[in-house]
C-alpha cells in the first residue's frame, strides 16, 4: 500500500514542504506540499527529482576502518579511543569537528554539546562558515543578534525587490517563483545586482552589472543619494538607531564603475518604493569584505526605516536546508548554543544547563584556520560530518595536504566514494534524506520536520546517534542519553530559555513540552513571527547600529590580471554526491564550463567548445569554454560542483584563494586573481558505459549520469589508449587513421551494449543522447552503433532545457518558429516549463534569441 509522508526537501534553504508517496522498495513519488507555508505546493527541478537520488547506488552502508569493513563497536571504539588519547596527550584543542548545514538540528545540537560542553574545546565549525558567516556577523553588528528580520510574506508584499549577489532563479527557485508571482500580482519591480548577466538578471527590470566586490561602494552611494533626496527617516533614526559620528558625511559619492543612468534609475526605484526587500546571498557573503557588504545593505534599510514593516527588510537567504538551524544551536566556532556568546554570565548559564564543568572557555578555530591547524599539526584528530571539504574549501591543494597529514580523520557520510572520504581512517555510514528524522530551520526561521520514508539501509545510523555513542564511550553517557530525536529537540527547546535572559530574541521554550506525539506530527512553525525585531533590537540600548563601512580596494596582480568568479548551476547540488546520480538533473549541464566574454575569448585565443586551463596562484583546472556575452570583460565564471570523482581536472577549488573576511572568517570565493589559456588536445572523444568509468592520466575527462549508465567526455594528448577505457566483451570497431577517427562498441554475450567509444581528431562526434540511449539495449545494428546514429535519422532535440518533460532547445526553437511567442505559449506547445518551472528563465532567453533572429531575418 503506498503511504504518503509529509517531509521537507533535502536541498536548499527555501525549505519546501514535500508530500512523499512511498510506492515500493526505495521508490518514492514526490509532490510539493500545498499546505507548507514555504512553498504552497511548488517545487523546483532538484526537489521534483529527489526520487532519482534515493536508490542505494554508491551508498556507504557499513562502518569502515581503512579499506576494511568493521562493526559499529569496533569503529566507535576506535573513534572514542583516538579522541581520548589525543585529548589526554595534547589537550582538548588538539581535536576538532567540521560539520554542516546539511545536518538536522538534533544532530547539530549533540555535536556542539559534545565538543563545546564536554570535550571542552571551541573547535567545532561548520561549512556555513563558507556560506552564511558574513551575514551572521553583519546581523550581530547591526542588531546585536543573528536574527533574520524578514519573512517570505514580505516578498509577497514588497513593491521593490533588490537581489544582491543572488542567482535566485537557479539557487532558490521557489523563492523566485514567489517573486514572479508578486511581479504579476502587484507590479513589484525587480533589480538584480550581479557582475554577471545571469538568467535571474535577464528577467529583472534593472540589472546593475557591478564590478566584483563593488557592492559597498554602490550601497554607500545609494544611501548618500537617499540622504540627499531627504529620504532618510530621521524620526525612525532618532528613536531606533545608534548612529556613529560623521556616518552620513563619510558615505562616498556615486561610483564611477556604474553608468550614471543606471545609478539614477536604481535611485528612482528605491526612492519611489518604500516597500523594499533586499535579498542577498553569496555574491555578498563570499567576499573578503562580506560582513561590510551585509552591513552596507542593512544600513540602507535601517536609515530609511525599511525594516520591521510589512514588505520591507534586509533578507539574507540561507543556502543549505539547515544552515539556520545550525546557527541556532551553536554550530559556528565563535558562538555557544542558542545565540549565546562567551561572556562569563552566558558561559555560566550554558555550563549550568548542561551540568558540565568542562565548557570551553572561548571560541574555537574557524573553518579555514581549522584546516591550517590540521596542516601544521596543532589539530591531530578531525571528524568531518556531512560536508566534503576536500572539494568545497578554498585552496584544496593545501586542504588535501592537511587531511593527508592528520593522524586521525573520521568522516561521517552517506556516500562511500567522496573526495574527502579518500583521506579518512574511519568512515561512518549516516542516514540520508528519506531515512533521517528530525527538524530543519529555513531562511525565514521556519522549523519543519524531515521524516523517514524508508528503513535504515545496511548499518547506517542517524548522525545524532553516532555522536551520542561516541560521547558515551568518552564517559559522558548521562548527558547524551537521548532515546530519539524528539528528546534532543525538547532539550534544545528548553535550553533556548537561556537566550532571553541575555536579551536575545531566540526562544523556543514553549516547545519544551513537545510530546513524542506532537513531535511526530509537528507542523511547520516559525520562531519570532513575521518581524522578530519589531518590538526592540537585541542590543544593550535596544537600538540597532549603523555600521560605517568603506569600499575595499582590489589589488591588481600582473601575473593574474583576470577576476575569477565561482558559483552554482541550476540542477547540481554542491559536490554532486547526490544530484550527480540523477540522469534527469545531469542533462542541464554535463560539463563544467568556463564562461568568458566574447571579446576576451577572441583576444585570448579561446574557441567556443574548446578547452581552457584556468590558473591562479593556488592551482589550475580545465574547463570547456562557453562564450558568454553576459560576462563582464576581464572576468571568468566557473561552477563549484565538479570533484575528482566526477572529473579529471574540473575541481574549481584548486583555484580559490584562502583569503577570508577579517570579521566573519568567510572566504572570498567570487573574486580571485586568475589567468586563462587555451588547451590543445590531440583528440576528443566520448564514452558511454554501463558502469562508472575511472579514466586515468588523461588531459581531460568528465563523467555524467545517463539512464543506462554513464556518459564521459574525454580529450587527450598522444594516442588514445582505448583498451584502458573499455570493459571486456565482444568488440565492434571502425577506424580511419587519416582522420584520427576510431569507434568501438562492446557488447555482452546477449548482444547488449556495454560500452561504446567515439574518437575524433577534428572534434566532430555523433550526438551523445542516441549512443547513451543504447546502453543495455540490443536493438541497434552494429553499423548503427559504429555510426553513433540510427539508420533512419531522428530529429535531435538539442540541449535539454526542461528536464521535467525532456524538452530540448530545438523543440523550443521549432515551437517559436510555429508562432509561440511567450513562455506560456511554449508551455502549451511543448509542455516545457509547466512542471517545476525552473527552466522558465532559460525558455525566455531562447525565445528572445529566436525572436531577434526572426526579426533580423525579416529585415
Ligand atoms: N542549484 C543549486 N541551488 C543551490 C545550491 C546548489 O549547489 N545548487 N546551493 C545552495 C547553497 S548552500 C547556497 S549558499 C545558495 C547560493 O545561492 P547564490 O548565492 O544565488 O549562488 P552563487 O551562484 O554561489 O552566487 C550568486 C551570484 O553572486 C554573483 N556575484 C559574484 N561576485 C559578486 C559581487 O561582488 N557582488 C554581487 N552583487 N554579486 C556577485 C555571482 O555572479 C552569482 O551569480 O544556493 C543554494 N541553492
Ligand atoms: N568555489 C566555491 N566553493 C564553494 C562555494 C562557492 O560558491 N564557490 N560555496 C560554498 C558553500 S556556500 C557551501 S554551503 C559549501 C558546500 O560544500 P559541501 O558541504 O562540501 O558540499 P556537499 O556536496 O553538500 O557535501 C555534503 C556531504 O555530506 C554528505 N551528506 C549528505 N547528507 C548527509 C547526512 O545526512 N549525513 C551525513 N553524515 N552526510 C551527509 C554528502 O554525501 C556530501 O558528501 O561549498 C562552499 N564552497
Ligand atoms: S527551492 Fe527546490 S531545492 Fe530548494 S527547498 Fe524548494 S524544492 Fe528543494
Ligand atoms: Mo551554502
PDB file of N, CA and C in Angstrom, residues 708-763:
ATOM      1  N   UNK A 708      21.025   4.702 -18.692  1.00  0.00           N
ATOM      2  CA  UNK A 708      21.566   3.339 -18.687  1.00  0.00           C
ATOM      3  C   UNK A 708      22.962   3.224 -18.118  1.00  0.00           C
ATOM      4  N   UNK A 709      23.537   4.302 -17.614  1.00  0.00           N
ATOM      5  CA  UNK A 709      24.900   4.232 -17.095  1.00  0.00           C
ATOM      6  C   UNK A 709      25.559   5.599 -17.046  1.00  0.00           C
ATOM      7  N   UNK A 710      26.644   5.739 -17.777  1.00  0.00           N
ATOM      8  CA  UNK A 710      27.447   6.960 -17.702  1.00  0.00           C
ATOM      9  C   UNK A 710      27.843   7.435 -19.080  1.00  0.00           C
ATOM     10  N   UNK A 711      27.940   8.759 -19.215  1.00  0.00           N
ATOM     11  CA  UNK A 711      28.443   9.392 -20.434  1.00  0.00           C
ATOM     12  C   UNK A 711      29.677  10.189 -20.028  1.00  0.00           C
ATOM     13  N   UNK A 712      30.811   9.906 -20.670  1.00  0.00           N
ATOM     14  CA  UNK A 712      32.057  10.559 -20.273  1.00  0.00           C
ATOM     15  C   UNK A 712      32.665  11.291 -21.462  1.00  0.00           C
ATOM     16  N   UNK A 713      32.959  12.565 -21.279  1.00  0.00           N
ATOM     17  CA  UNK A 713      33.656  13.358 -22.289  1.00  0.00           C
ATOM     18  C   UNK A 713      35.150  13.247 -22.016  1.00  0.00           C
ATOM     19  N   UNK A 714      35.925  13.090 -23.083  1.00  0.00           N
ATOM     20  CA  UNK A 714      37.362  12.871 -22.906  1.00  0.00           C
ATOM     21  C   UNK A 714      38.140  13.707 -23.908  1.00  0.00           C
ATOM     22  N   UNK A 715      39.353  14.077 -23.540  1.00  0.00           N
ATOM     23  CA  UNK A 715      40.277  14.666 -24.505  1.00  0.00           C
ATOM     24  C   UNK A 715      41.686  14.321 -24.044  1.00  0.00           C
ATOM     25  N   UNK A 716      42.595  14.206 -25.010  1.00  0.00           N
ATOM     26  CA  UNK A 716      43.936  13.805 -24.582  1.00  0.00           C
ATOM     27  C   UNK A 716      45.015  14.173 -25.580  1.00  0.00           C
ATOM     28  N   UNK A 717      46.218  13.891 -25.147  1.00  0.00           N
ATOM     29  CA  UNK A 717      47.395  14.124 -25.985  1.00  0.00           C
ATOM     30  C   UNK A 717      47.953  12.774 -26.407  1.00  0.00           C
ATOM     31  N   UNK A 718      48.669  12.742 -27.511  1.00  0.00           N
ATOM     32  CA  UNK A 718      49.247  11.494 -27.999  1.00  0.00           C
ATOM     33  C   UNK A 718      48.155  10.571 -28.501  1.00  0.00           C
ATOM     34  N   UNK A 719      48.378   9.277 -28.391  1.00  0.00           N
ATOM     35  CA  UNK A 719      47.385   8.325 -28.876  1.00  0.00           C
ATOM     36  C   UNK A 719      46.439   7.966 -27.740  1.00  0.00           C
ATOM     37  N   UNK A 720      45.195   7.683 -28.085  1.00  0.00           N
ATOM     38  CA  UNK A 720      44.242   7.263 -27.051  1.00  0.00           C
ATOM     39  C   UNK A 720      44.429   5.770 -26.758  1.00  0.00           C
ATOM     40  N   UNK A 721      44.407   5.427 -25.489  1.00  0.00           N
ATOM     41  CA  UNK A 721      44.500   4.024 -25.094  1.00  0.00           C
ATOM     42  C   UNK A 721      43.076   3.505 -24.897  1.00  0.00           C
ATOM     43  N   UNK A 722      42.466   3.118 -26.025  1.00  0.00           N
ATOM     44  CA  UNK A 722      41.055   2.726 -25.975  1.00  0.00           C
ATOM     45  C   UNK A 722      40.854   1.517 -25.069  1.00  0.00           C
ATOM     46  N   UNK A 723      41.791   0.597 -25.101  1.00  0.00           N
ATOM     47  CA  UNK A 723      41.618  -0.633 -24.319  1.00  0.00           C
ATOM     48  C   UNK A 723      41.486  -0.339 -22.827  1.00  0.00           C
ATOM     49  N   UNK A 724      42.233   0.685 -22.371  1.00  0.00           N
ATOM     50  CA  UNK A 724      42.190   1.003 -20.940  1.00  0.00           C
ATOM     51  C   UNK A 724      40.823   1.566 -20.536  1.00  0.00           C
ATOM     52  N   UNK A 725      40.097   2.087 -21.515  1.00  0.00           N
ATOM     53  CA  UNK A 725      38.821   2.733 -21.189  1.00  0.00           C
ATOM     54  C   UNK A 725      37.635   1.782 -21.303  1.00  0.00           C
ATOM     55  N   UNK A 726      37.847   0.661 -22.021  1.00  0.00           N
ATOM     56  CA  UNK A 726      36.703  -0.187 -22.341  1.00  0.00           C
ATOM     57  C   UNK A 726      36.700  -1.469 -21.517  1.00  0.00           C
ATOM     58  N   UNK A 727      35.520  -1.948 -21.171  1.00  0.00           N
ATOM     59  CA  UNK A 727      35.418  -3.211 -20.442  1.00  0.00           C
ATOM     60  C   UNK A 727      35.564  -4.416 -21.385  1.00  0.00           C
ATOM     61  N   UNK A 728      35.605  -5.616 -20.813  1.00  0.00           N
ATOM     62  CA  UNK A 728      35.677  -6.851 -21.592  1.00  0.00           C
ATOM     63  C   UNK A 728      34.387  -7.047 -22.384  1.00  0.00           C
ATOM     64  N   UNK A 729      34.486  -7.848 -23.473  1.00  0.00           N
ATOM     65  CA  UNK A 729      33.279  -8.183 -24.230  1.00  0.00           C
ATOM     66  C   UNK A 729      33.562  -8.184 -25.714  1.00  0.00           C
ATOM     67  N   UNK A 730      32.557  -8.592 -26.477  1.00  0.00           N
ATOM     68  CA  UNK A 730      32.708  -8.665 -27.928  1.00  0.00           C
ATOM     69  C   UNK A 730      32.902  -7.255 -28.501  1.00  0.00           C
ATOM     70  N   UNK A 731      33.906  -7.104 -29.373  1.00  0.00           N
ATOM     71  CA  UNK A 731      34.241  -5.783 -29.918  1.00  0.00           C
ATOM     72  C   UNK A 731      33.727  -5.581 -31.332  1.00  0.00           C
ATOM     73  N   UNK A 732      33.201  -4.399 -31.607  1.00  0.00           N
ATOM     74  CA  UNK A 732      32.977  -3.944 -32.974  1.00  0.00           C
ATOM     75  C   UNK A 732      33.877  -2.735 -33.141  1.00  0.00           C
ATOM     76  N   UNK A 733      34.465  -2.556 -34.298  1.00  0.00           N
ATOM     77  CA  UNK A 733      35.370  -1.403 -34.424  1.00  0.00           C
ATOM     78  C   UNK A 733      35.440  -0.903 -35.860  1.00  0.00           C
ATOM     79  N   UNK A 734      35.484   0.399 -36.040  1.00  0.00           N
ATOM     80  CA  UNK A 734      35.896   1.004 -37.318  1.00  0.00           C
ATOM     81  C   UNK A 734      36.943   2.057 -37.001  1.00  0.00           C
ATOM     82  N   UNK A 735      37.809   2.334 -37.957  1.00  0.00           N
ATOM     83  CA  UNK A 735      38.822   3.368 -37.743  1.00  0.00           C
ATOM     84  C   UNK A 735      39.167   3.994 -39.076  1.00  0.00           C
ATOM     85  N   UNK A 736      39.491   5.281 -39.039  1.00  0.00           N
ATOM     86  CA  UNK A 736      40.035   5.965 -40.210  1.00  0.00           C
ATOM     87  C   UNK A 736      41.242   6.756 -39.712  1.00  0.00           C
ATOM     88  N   UNK A 737      42.417   6.093 -39.688  1.00  0.00           N
ATOM     89  CA  UNK A 737      43.591   6.724 -39.078  1.00  0.00           C
ATOM     90  C   UNK A 737      43.926   8.076 -39.716  1.00  0.00           C
ATOM     91  N   UNK A 738      43.606   8.236 -41.006  1.00  0.00           N
ATOM     92  CA  UNK A 738      43.963   9.512 -41.643  1.00  0.00           C
ATOM     93  C   UNK A 738      43.208  10.666 -40.978  1.00  0.00           C
ATOM     94  N   UNK A 739      42.026  10.398 -40.430  1.00  0.00           N
ATOM     95  CA  UNK A 739      41.237  11.449 -39.768  1.00  0.00           C
ATOM     96  C   UNK A 739      41.329  11.366 -38.256  1.00  0.00           C
ATOM     97  N   UNK A 740      42.111  10.386 -37.772  1.00  0.00           N
ATOM     98  CA  UNK A 740      42.175  10.209 -36.318  1.00  0.00           C
ATOM     99  C   UNK A 740      40.856   9.721 -35.756  1.00  0.00           C
ATOM    100  N   UNK A 741      40.051   9.059 -36.604  1.00  0.00           N
ATOM    101  CA  UNK A 741      38.731   8.610 -36.165  1.00  0.00           C
ATOM    102  C   UNK A 741      38.783   7.153 -35.737  1.00  0.00           C
ATOM    103  N   UNK A 742      38.179   6.868 -34.570  1.00  0.00           N
ATOM    104  CA  UNK A 742      38.037   5.476 -34.138  1.00  0.00           C
ATOM    105  C   UNK A 742      36.707   5.331 -33.445  1.00  0.00           C
ATOM    106  N   UNK A 743      36.047   4.235 -33.687  1.00  0.00           N
ATOM    107  CA  UNK A 743      34.783   3.977 -32.995  1.00  0.00           C
ATOM    108  C   UNK A 743      34.739   2.520 -32.576  1.00  0.00           C
ATOM    109  N   UNK A 744      34.474   2.297 -31.309  1.00  0.00           N
ATOM    110  CA  UNK A 744      34.433   0.933 -30.803  1.00  0.00           C
ATOM    111  C   UNK A 744      33.148   0.737 -30.008  1.00  0.00           C
ATOM    112  N   UNK A 745      32.566  -0.440 -30.168  1.00  0.00           N
ATOM    113  CA  UNK A 745      31.405  -0.785 -29.350  1.00  0.00           C
ATOM    114  C   UNK A 745      31.677  -2.133 -28.702  1.00  0.00           C
ATOM    115  N   UNK A 746      31.263  -2.285 -27.462  1.00  0.00           N
ATOM    116  CA  UNK A 746      31.465  -3.535 -26.735  1.00  0.00           C
ATOM    117  C   UNK A 746      30.109  -4.074 -26.348  1.00  0.00           C
ATOM    118  N   UNK A 747      29.888  -5.363 -26.704  1.00  0.00           N
ATOM    119  CA  UNK A 747      28.589  -5.964 -26.356  1.00  0.00           C
ATOM    120  C   UNK A 747      28.808  -7.175 -25.457  1.00  0.00           C
ATOM    121  N   UNK A 748      27.816  -7.504 -24.669  1.00  0.00           N
ATOM    122  CA  UNK A 748      27.951  -8.694 -23.820  1.00  0.00           C
ATOM    123  C   UNK A 748      27.460  -9.931 -24.568  1.00  0.00           C
ATOM    124  N   UNK A 749      27.440 -11.072 -23.880  1.00  0.00           N
ATOM    125  CA  UNK A 749      27.099 -12.329 -24.549  1.00  0.00           C
ATOM    126  C   UNK A 749      25.704 -12.300 -25.156  1.00  0.00           C
ATOM    127  N   UNK A 750      24.826 -11.467 -24.572  1.00  0.00           N
ATOM    128  CA  UNK A 750      23.467 -11.390 -25.108  1.00  0.00           C
ATOM    129  C   UNK A 750      23.354 -10.338 -26.208  1.00  0.00           C
ATOM    130  N   UNK A 751      24.460  -9.737 -26.575  1.00  0.00           N
ATOM    131  CA  UNK A 751      24.424  -8.734 -27.629  1.00  0.00           C
ATOM    132  C   UNK A 751      24.026  -7.354 -27.147  1.00  0.00           C
ATOM    133  N   UNK A 752      23.906  -7.168 -25.819  1.00  0.00           N
ATOM    134  CA  UNK A 752      23.510  -5.847 -25.308  1.00  0.00           C
ATOM    135  C   UNK A 752      24.736  -4.929 -25.215  1.00  0.00           C
ATOM    136  N   UNK A 753      24.517  -3.659 -25.495  1.00  0.00           N
ATOM    137  CA  UNK A 753      25.638  -2.719 -25.491  1.00  0.00           C
ATOM    138  C   UNK A 753      26.122  -2.443 -24.066  1.00  0.00           C
ATOM    139  N   UNK A 754      27.425  -2.672 -23.864  1.00  0.00           N
ATOM    140  CA  UNK A 754      28.035  -2.441 -22.555  1.00  0.00           C
ATOM    141  C   UNK A 754      28.787  -1.113 -22.553  1.00  0.00           C
ATOM    142  N   UNK A 755      29.385  -0.809 -23.708  1.00  0.00           N
ATOM    143  CA  UNK A 755      30.154   0.433 -23.790  1.00  0.00           C
ATOM    144  C   UNK A 755      30.363   0.788 -25.250  1.00  0.00           C
ATOM    145  N   UNK A 756      30.573   2.075 -25.508  1.00  0.00           N
ATOM    146  CA  UNK A 756      30.965   2.498 -26.851  1.00  0.00           C
ATOM    147  C   UNK A 756      31.843   3.728 -26.726  1.00  0.00           C
ATOM    148  N   UNK A 757      32.832   3.789 -27.615  1.00  0.00           N
ATOM    149  CA  UNK A 757      33.787   4.902 -27.562  1.00  0.00           C
ATOM    150  C   UNK A 757      33.872   5.535 -28.949  1.00  0.00           C
ATOM    151  N   UNK A 758      33.767   6.837 -29.034  1.00  0.00           N
ATOM    152  CA  UNK A 758      33.819   7.561 -30.298  1.00  0.00           C
ATOM    153  C   UNK A 758      34.950   8.575 -30.202  1.00  0.00           C
ATOM    154  N   UNK A 759      35.955   8.414 -31.077  1.00  0.00           N
ATOM    155  CA  UNK A 759      37.152   9.271 -31.004  1.00  0.00           C
ATOM    156  C   UNK A 759      37.290  10.058 -32.304  1.00  0.00           C
ATOM    157  N   UNK A 760      37.735  11.273 -32.184  1.00  0.00           N
ATOM    158  CA  UNK A 760      37.927  12.111 -33.371  1.00  0.00           C
ATOM    159  C   UNK A 760      39.123  13.037 -33.156  1.00  0.00           C
ATOM    160  N   UNK A 761      39.714  13.478 -34.262  1.00  0.00           N
ATOM    161  CA  UNK A 761      40.750  14.499 -34.115  1.00  0.00           C
ATOM    162  C   UNK A 761      40.135  15.880 -34.328  1.00  0.00           C
ATOM    163  N   UNK A 762      39.159  15.932 -35.242  1.00  0.00           N
ATOM    164  CA  UNK A 762      38.616  17.242 -35.611  1.00  0.00           C
ATOM    165  C   UNK A 762      37.679  17.812 -34.548  1.00  0.00           C
ATOM    166  N   UNK A 763      37.142  16.967 -33.687  1.00  0.00           N
ATOM    167  CA  UNK A 763      36.146  17.472 -32.733  1.00  0.00           C
ATOM    168  C   UNK A 763      34.738  17.063 -33.098  1.00  0.00           C
TER     169      UNK A 763
END
